[in-house]
Coordinates of C-alpha atoms in Angstrom, one line a residue:
M1 CA 37.4 28.1 -10.1
L2 CA 34.8 26.3 -12.2
L3 CA 36.9 23.2 -12.2
V4 CA 37.5 23.4 -8.4
L5 CA 33.7 23.8 -7.8
F6 CA 33.1 20.8 -10.1
L7 CA 35.6 18.5 -8.3
A8 CA 34.6 19.7 -4.9
S9 CA 31.0 18.9 -5.6
A10 CA 31.9 15.5 -6.9
A11 CA 33.8 14.8 -3.7
V12 CA 30.8 15.9 -1.6
I13 CA 28.5 13.6 -3.7
W14 CA 30.9 10.7 -3.2
Y15 CA 31.2 11.1 0.6
S16 CA 27.5 11.9 1.1
G17 CA 26.6 8.9 -1.0
I18 CA 28.5 6.6 1.4
K19 CA 26.7 8.2 4.4
L20 CA 23.4 7.9 2.6
S21 CA 23.9 4.2 1.9
D22 CA 24.9 3.4 5.4
T23 CA 22.2 5.4 7.2
T24 CA 19.5 4.2 4.7
D25 CA 20.4 0.5 5.5
V26 CA 20.3 1.3 9.3
L27 CA 17.0 3.1 9.1
S28 CA 15.5 0.5 6.8
E29 CA 16.3 -2.3 9.3
R30 CA 15.3 -0.4 12.4
L31 CA 12.1 0.9 11.0
R32 CA 11.3 -2.5 9.4
L33 CA 10.5 -1.0 6.0
G34 CA 11.2 -4.3 4.3
S35 CA 13.7 -5.2 1.6
A36 CA 11.6 -4.0 -1.3
L37 CA 10.9 -0.5 0.1
G38 CA 14.4 -0.1 1.6
G39 CA 16.2 -1.3 -1.5
L40 CA 14.0 -0.2 -4.4
L41 CA 12.4 3.0 -3.0
L42 CA 14.3 4.6 -0.2
L43 CA 17.8 3.9 -1.5
A44 CA 16.8 4.6 -5.1
I45 CA 15.6 8.1 -4.0
A46 CA 18.7 8.7 -1.8
T47 CA 21.3 7.7 -4.4
N48 CA 19.5 9.7 -7.1
L49 CA 19.4 12.9 -5.2
P50 CA 21.8 14.6 -7.6
E51 CA 19.5 13.8 -10.5
I52 CA 16.5 15.1 -8.5
A53 CA 18.3 18.4 -7.7
I54 CA 19.4 18.9 -11.3
T55 CA 15.9 18.0 -12.7
A56 CA 14.1 20.3 -10.3
S57 CA 16.6 23.2 -11.0
A58 CA 16.3 22.8 -14.8
A59 CA 12.5 22.6 -14.7
M60 CA 12.3 25.8 -12.6
A61 CA 14.5 27.5 -15.1
G62 CA 12.4 26.3 -18.0
Q63 CA 15.2 24.2 -19.4
L64 CA 13.1 21.1 -20.2
D65 CA 15.7 19.7 -22.6
V66 CA 18.3 19.7 -19.8
A67 CA 15.9 18.0 -17.4
V68 CA 15.2 15.2 -20.0
G69 CA 18.9 14.8 -20.9
N70 CA 19.9 14.5 -17.3
I71 CA 17.4 11.8 -16.6
L72 CA 17.9 9.7 -19.7
G73 CA 21.7 10.2 -19.9
G74 CA 22.1 8.9 -16.4
I75 CA 20.5 5.5 -17.0
A76 CA 23.2 4.2 -19.4
I77 CA 26.1 5.2 -17.3
Q78 CA 24.5 3.9 -14.1
T79 CA 24.2 0.5 -15.8
V80 CA 28.0 0.7 -16.6
V81 CA 28.5 1.0 -12.9
L82 CA 28.0 -2.7 -12.8
V83 CA 31.1 -3.1 -14.9
V84 CA 33.0 -1.3 -12.1
L85 CA 31.5 -3.5 -9.5
D86 CA 32.3 -6.6 -11.5
A87 CA 35.9 -5.7 -12.0
A88 CA 36.7 -4.3 -8.5
G89 CA 34.2 -5.5 -6.0
V90 CA 33.7 -9.3 -6.5
R91 CA 35.3 -11.8 -4.1
P92 CA 35.8 -14.7 -4.8
R93 CA 36.8 -14.1 -8.4
A94 CA 33.8 -14.8 -10.5
P95 CA 31.5 -12.8 -12.8
L96 CA 29.1 -10.6 -10.8
T97 CA 26.0 -12.0 -12.6
R98 CA 27.0 -15.6 -11.8
L99 CA 27.1 -14.9 -8.0
A100 CA 24.0 -12.7 -8.0
A101 CA 21.8 -14.7 -10.4
S102 CA 18.2 -14.4 -9.3
L103 CA 14.8 -14.3 -11.0
V104 CA 13.9 -11.3 -8.9
L105 CA 16.8 -9.4 -10.4
V106 CA 15.6 -10.4 -13.9
L107 CA 12.2 -8.9 -13.0
E108 CA 13.8 -5.7 -11.8
G109 CA 15.7 -5.4 -15.1
L110 CA 12.5 -6.0 -17.1
L111 CA 10.9 -3.2 -15.1
V112 CA 13.7 -0.9 -16.3
I113 CA 13.1 -1.9 -19.9
A114 CA 9.3 -1.5 -19.6
V115 CA 9.6 2.0 -18.1
L116 CA 12.1 3.1 -20.8
A117 CA 9.8 1.8 -23.5
V118 CA 7.0 4.0 -22.1
V119 CA 9.5 6.9 -22.1
V120 CA 10.1 6.5 -25.9
M121 CA 6.3 6.4 -26.5
G122 CA 5.9 9.6 -24.4
T123 CA 8.4 11.5 -26.6
Q124 CA 6.2 11.0 -29.6
L125 CA 3.1 12.5 -28.0
P126 CA 2.0 16.1 -28.8
D127 CA 3.3 18.7 -26.4
D128 CA -0.2 20.2 -25.9
L129 CA -1.6 16.9 -24.6
S130 CA -2.0 17.5 -20.8
F131 CA -4.6 17.7 -18.1
A132 CA -4.2 19.6 -14.8
R133 CA -0.6 20.4 -15.7
L134 CA 0.2 16.7 -16.2
G135 CA 1.0 14.7 -19.3
P136 CA -0.2 11.1 -19.8
A137 CA 3.3 9.7 -20.2
P138 CA 4.7 10.8 -16.7
L139 CA 1.6 9.5 -15.1
A140 CA 1.8 6.2 -16.9
I141 CA 5.5 5.9 -16.0
T142 CA 4.8 6.5 -12.3
V143 CA 1.9 4.0 -12.2
L144 CA 4.0 1.4 -14.0
W145 CA 6.9 1.9 -11.6
M146 CA 4.6 1.6 -8.5
T147 CA 3.0 -1.5 -9.9
G148 CA 6.4 -2.9 -10.5
L149 CA 7.3 -2.3 -6.9
V150 CA 4.3 -4.1 -5.7
L151 CA 5.1 -7.1 -7.9
L152 CA 8.7 -7.1 -6.9
N153 CA 7.7 -7.0 -3.2
R154 CA 5.7 -10.2 -3.8
A155 CA 8.6 -11.7 -5.7
G156 CA 11.0 -10.9 -2.9
K157 CA 8.9 -13.1 -0.5
G158 CA 9.4 -16.1 -2.7
L159 CA 8.7 -17.3 -6.3
P160 CA 7.2 -20.7 -7.2
W161 CA 10.5 -21.8 -8.6
R162 CA 13.2 -24.1 -7.2
E163 CA 15.2 -22.4 -4.5
G164 CA 12.7 -19.5 -4.6
G165 CA 14.1 -18.2 -7.8
D166 CA 17.8 -18.0 -6.7
A167 CA 20.3 -19.9 -8.8
P168 CA 22.3 -22.8 -7.2
G169 CA 25.8 -21.8 -6.3
A170 CA 25.0 -18.1 -6.0
Q171 CA 25.9 -15.9 -3.0
P172 CA 25.6 -18.1 0.1
E173 CA 23.9 -15.5 2.3
P174 CA 20.4 -14.2 1.5
R175 CA 19.9 -10.9 -0.3
G176 CA 20.0 -7.9 2.0
H177 CA 22.3 -9.4 4.6
S178 CA 24.7 -6.5 4.3
K179 CA 22.0 -4.2 5.6
R180 CA 21.7 -6.2 8.8
K181 CA 25.5 -6.2 9.2
K182 CA 25.6 -2.4 8.9
E183 CA 22.8 -2.1 11.4
K184 CA 24.6 -4.4 13.9
A185 CA 27.8 -2.4 13.4
A186 CA 25.9 0.9 14.0
T187 CA 24.4 -0.6 17.2
A188 CA 27.9 -1.7 18.4
Q189 CA 29.1 1.9 17.8
R190 CA 26.1 3.2 19.8
I191 CA 24.6 5.1 16.9
G192 CA 21.0 5.7 17.7
T193 CA 18.1 6.0 15.2
A194 CA 17.8 9.7 15.7
R195 CA 21.5 10.2 15.0
A196 CA 21.3 8.0 11.8
A197 CA 18.3 10.1 10.7
L198 CA 20.2 13.3 11.3
V199 CA 23.2 12.1 9.3
F200 CA 20.9 10.9 6.5
T201 CA 19.2 14.3 6.3
A202 CA 22.5 16.2 6.4
A203 CA 23.9 14.0 3.6
A204 CA 20.8 14.4 1.6
V205 CA 20.9 18.2 1.8
A206 CA 24.6 18.2 0.9
T207 CA 24.0 15.9 -2.1
L208 CA 21.1 18.1 -3.3
V209 CA 23.2 21.3 -3.2
A210 CA 26.3 19.6 -4.7
G211 CA 24.1 18.2 -7.5
V212 CA 23.0 21.7 -8.6
V213 CA 26.6 23.1 -8.3
I214 CA 28.2 20.3 -10.2
E215 CA 25.7 20.7 -13.1
R216 CA 26.1 24.5 -13.3
S217 CA 29.9 24.6 -12.9
G218 CA 30.6 21.5 -15.0
E219 CA 28.4 22.6 -17.9
E220 CA 30.1 26.0 -18.1
F221 CA 33.7 24.6 -17.7
F222 CA 33.4 21.8 -20.2
A223 CA 31.6 24.0 -22.7
R224 CA 34.7 26.3 -22.7
Q225 CA 36.7 23.1 -23.5
G226 CA 34.6 22.5 -26.5
L227 CA 32.5 19.6 -25.2
S228 CA 28.9 19.8 -26.4
G229 CA 26.1 19.8 -23.9
V230 CA 24.8 16.4 -25.0
L231 CA 28.2 14.7 -24.6
F232 CA 28.8 16.5 -21.2
G233 CA 25.4 15.3 -19.9
A234 CA 25.8 11.8 -21.1
T235 CA 29.4 11.3 -20.0
V236 CA 31.0 13.7 -17.5
L237 CA 27.8 14.8 -15.6
A238 CA 26.3 11.3 -15.7
T239 CA 29.4 9.8 -14.2
A240 CA 29.6 12.5 -11.5
T241 CA 26.0 12.0 -10.5
A242 CA 26.5 8.2 -10.5
L243 CA 29.1 8.4 -7.8
P244 CA 26.5 7.5 -5.0
E245 CA 25.6 4.3 -6.9
I246 CA 29.3 3.4 -7.2
S247 CA 30.0 3.9 -3.5
T248 CA 26.9 2.0 -2.4
G249 CA 27.5 -0.8 -4.9
L250 CA 31.1 -1.3 -3.9
A251 CA 30.0 -1.4 -0.2
S252 CA 27.4 -4.2 -1.0
A253 CA 29.8 -6.2 -3.2
E254 CA 32.6 -6.0 -0.6
L255 CA 30.2 -7.5 2.0
G256 CA 29.2 -10.3 -0.5
D257 CA 25.7 -8.9 -1.1
Y258 CA 25.9 -9.1 -4.9
Q259 CA 22.2 -9.3 -5.4
L260 CA 21.7 -6.0 -3.5
A261 CA 24.4 -4.4 -5.5
I262 CA 22.7 -5.1 -8.8
S263 CA 19.3 -4.4 -7.3
D264 CA 20.3 -0.9 -6.3
I265 CA 21.4 -0.1 -9.9
F266 CA 18.2 -1.5 -11.5
G267 CA 16.1 0.1 -8.9
G268 CA 17.7 3.5 -9.4
N269 CA 17.3 3.2 -13.2
A270 CA 13.7 2.3 -13.0
F271 CA 13.1 5.3 -10.6
L272 CA 14.8 8.0 -12.7
P273 CA 12.1 8.3 -15.4
V274 CA 9.6 9.0 -12.5
L275 CA 11.3 12.3 -12.2
F276 CA 9.5 13.4 -15.4
L277 CA 6.5 13.7 -13.2
L278 CA 8.4 16.1 -10.9
A279 CA 9.7 18.1 -13.9
T280 CA 6.2 18.3 -15.4
V281 CA 4.6 19.6 -12.1
I282 CA 7.3 22.2 -11.6
S283 CA 7.4 23.5 -15.2
G284 CA 3.6 23.2 -15.8
R285 CA 3.9 21.6 -19.2
P286 CA 4.7 18.2 -20.6
V287 CA 8.4 17.5 -20.5
L288 CA 8.9 14.4 -22.7
P289 CA 7.9 16.0 -26.0
A290 CA 11.0 18.3 -25.4
A291 CA 13.3 15.3 -25.8
H292 CA 15.9 15.5 -28.5
H293 CA 16.8 12.6 -30.8
T294 CA 19.9 12.2 -28.7
D295 CA 17.8 11.6 -25.7
I296 CA 15.9 8.8 -27.4
Y297 CA 19.2 7.4 -28.6
L298 CA 20.5 7.2 -25.0
T299 CA 17.2 5.6 -23.9
A300 CA 17.7 2.9 -26.4
L301 CA 21.3 2.5 -25.3
G302 CA 20.1 2.0 -21.7
I303 CA 17.7 -0.7 -22.9
V304 CA 20.4 -2.5 -24.7
L305 CA 22.8 -2.5 -21.8
T306 CA 20.2 -3.7 -19.4
T307 CA 19.3 -6.5 -21.8
V308 CA 22.9 -7.7 -21.8
Y309 CA 23.0 -8.0 -18.0
L310 CA 19.7 -9.8 -18.0
A311 CA 21.2 -12.3 -20.4
G312 CA 24.2 -12.6 -18.0
L313 CA 21.8 -13.2 -15.0
I314 CA 20.1 -16.0 -16.9
F315 CA 23.2 -17.7 -18.6
R316 CA 25.5 -17.0 -15.6
P317 CA 28.9 -16.9 -17.4
R318 CA 31.8 -18.7 -15.7
R319 CA 34.9 -17.3 -17.4
Q320 CA 36.4 -13.9 -16.8
Y321 CA 38.2 -11.5 -19.2
L322 CA 40.1 -8.6 -17.7
R323 CA 38.7 -9.6 -14.3
M324 CA 35.1 -9.2 -15.7
G325 CA 32.4 -11.5 -17.0
I326 CA 31.7 -11.6 -20.7
D327 CA 28.5 -9.6 -20.1
S328 CA 30.4 -6.7 -18.5
V329 CA 32.9 -6.7 -21.3
A330 CA 30.1 -6.6 -23.8
V331 CA 28.4 -3.7 -21.9
L332 CA 31.7 -1.8 -21.8
V333 CA 32.2 -2.2 -25.6
L334 CA 28.6 -1.3 -26.4
Y335 CA 28.7 1.8 -24.2
A336 CA 31.9 3.0 -25.9
A337 CA 30.4 2.3 -29.3
G338 CA 27.2 4.1 -28.2
I339 CA 29.0 7.2 -27.0
A340 CA 30.9 7.2 -30.3
G341 CA 27.6 7.1 -32.2
L342 CA 26.3 9.9 -30.0
T343 CA 29.1 12.2 -31.1
T344 CA 28.0 11.8 -34.7
I345 CA 24.4 12.6 -33.8
G346 CA 25.5 15.6 -31.8
N347 CA 27.5 16.9 -34.7

């Protein structure tokens, strides 16, 4: 029964993730929210609803270590989602980073690294350092993230570089064109804004509920199979909660919007640590000092994997290996080695 609940919840998260992606793009275009807000804020929140549900549930139960592990364990696996997109979603056959190369994406990746660096700093602060139920680290992370969004919004309007910061020979259509195509398709099917908002709300609620169920059922089931809580959170649970990112990324890549596919991953990874503020408010005490050394290890792994893709966006590899760019191959190997190292720490 636990396994059935886990698999059913994963299916709900996958299907709801597709609906969230489609309706988010439609609402973003019709409400003229702009590419920065629609891609980095609205979709980041929508696709991370499972993590939001799990974090809130763990914080209410006083399980601060679970909340921290859920957030930090998801960043590395969501970066590995780009490996899936590179291998399965790129047409014509070329490395994902070669087609999507853009200085704006490099800035988004740097924001992820900066936020994770502040996370590591926050784990070293004393647990009694707080004011009005808030710790300095979650506030600093939130302010840094919001500042990054403002800068990325300015960068999205154009950079003082040749071709506005886009590499020559990259995707022919501008970033975000898949959103406009989805909105036109919805209009052709006579899907109104109110209906899109209703579907978005229903999919969000379903994802929130499924996120809690998949964490509770999965943790109990895999614990009975001998899998430690740390490994479960960093591998099985992180993969299950990353299903919305996989579905939205594949949809963008299939429409040739490679920049948006990478942006959604980087945007979600930069947003996840902001959930420490939510966990702190709910629990009433600083959350980051409850981080284990395994959580700090996973944070460093996320930084390393992000750095590899930043190098890929700058060097734009031409050759493919196993249908992937060399950067994706490196990320896959590094992630496998990282998880192997994690097992030694857990033991």
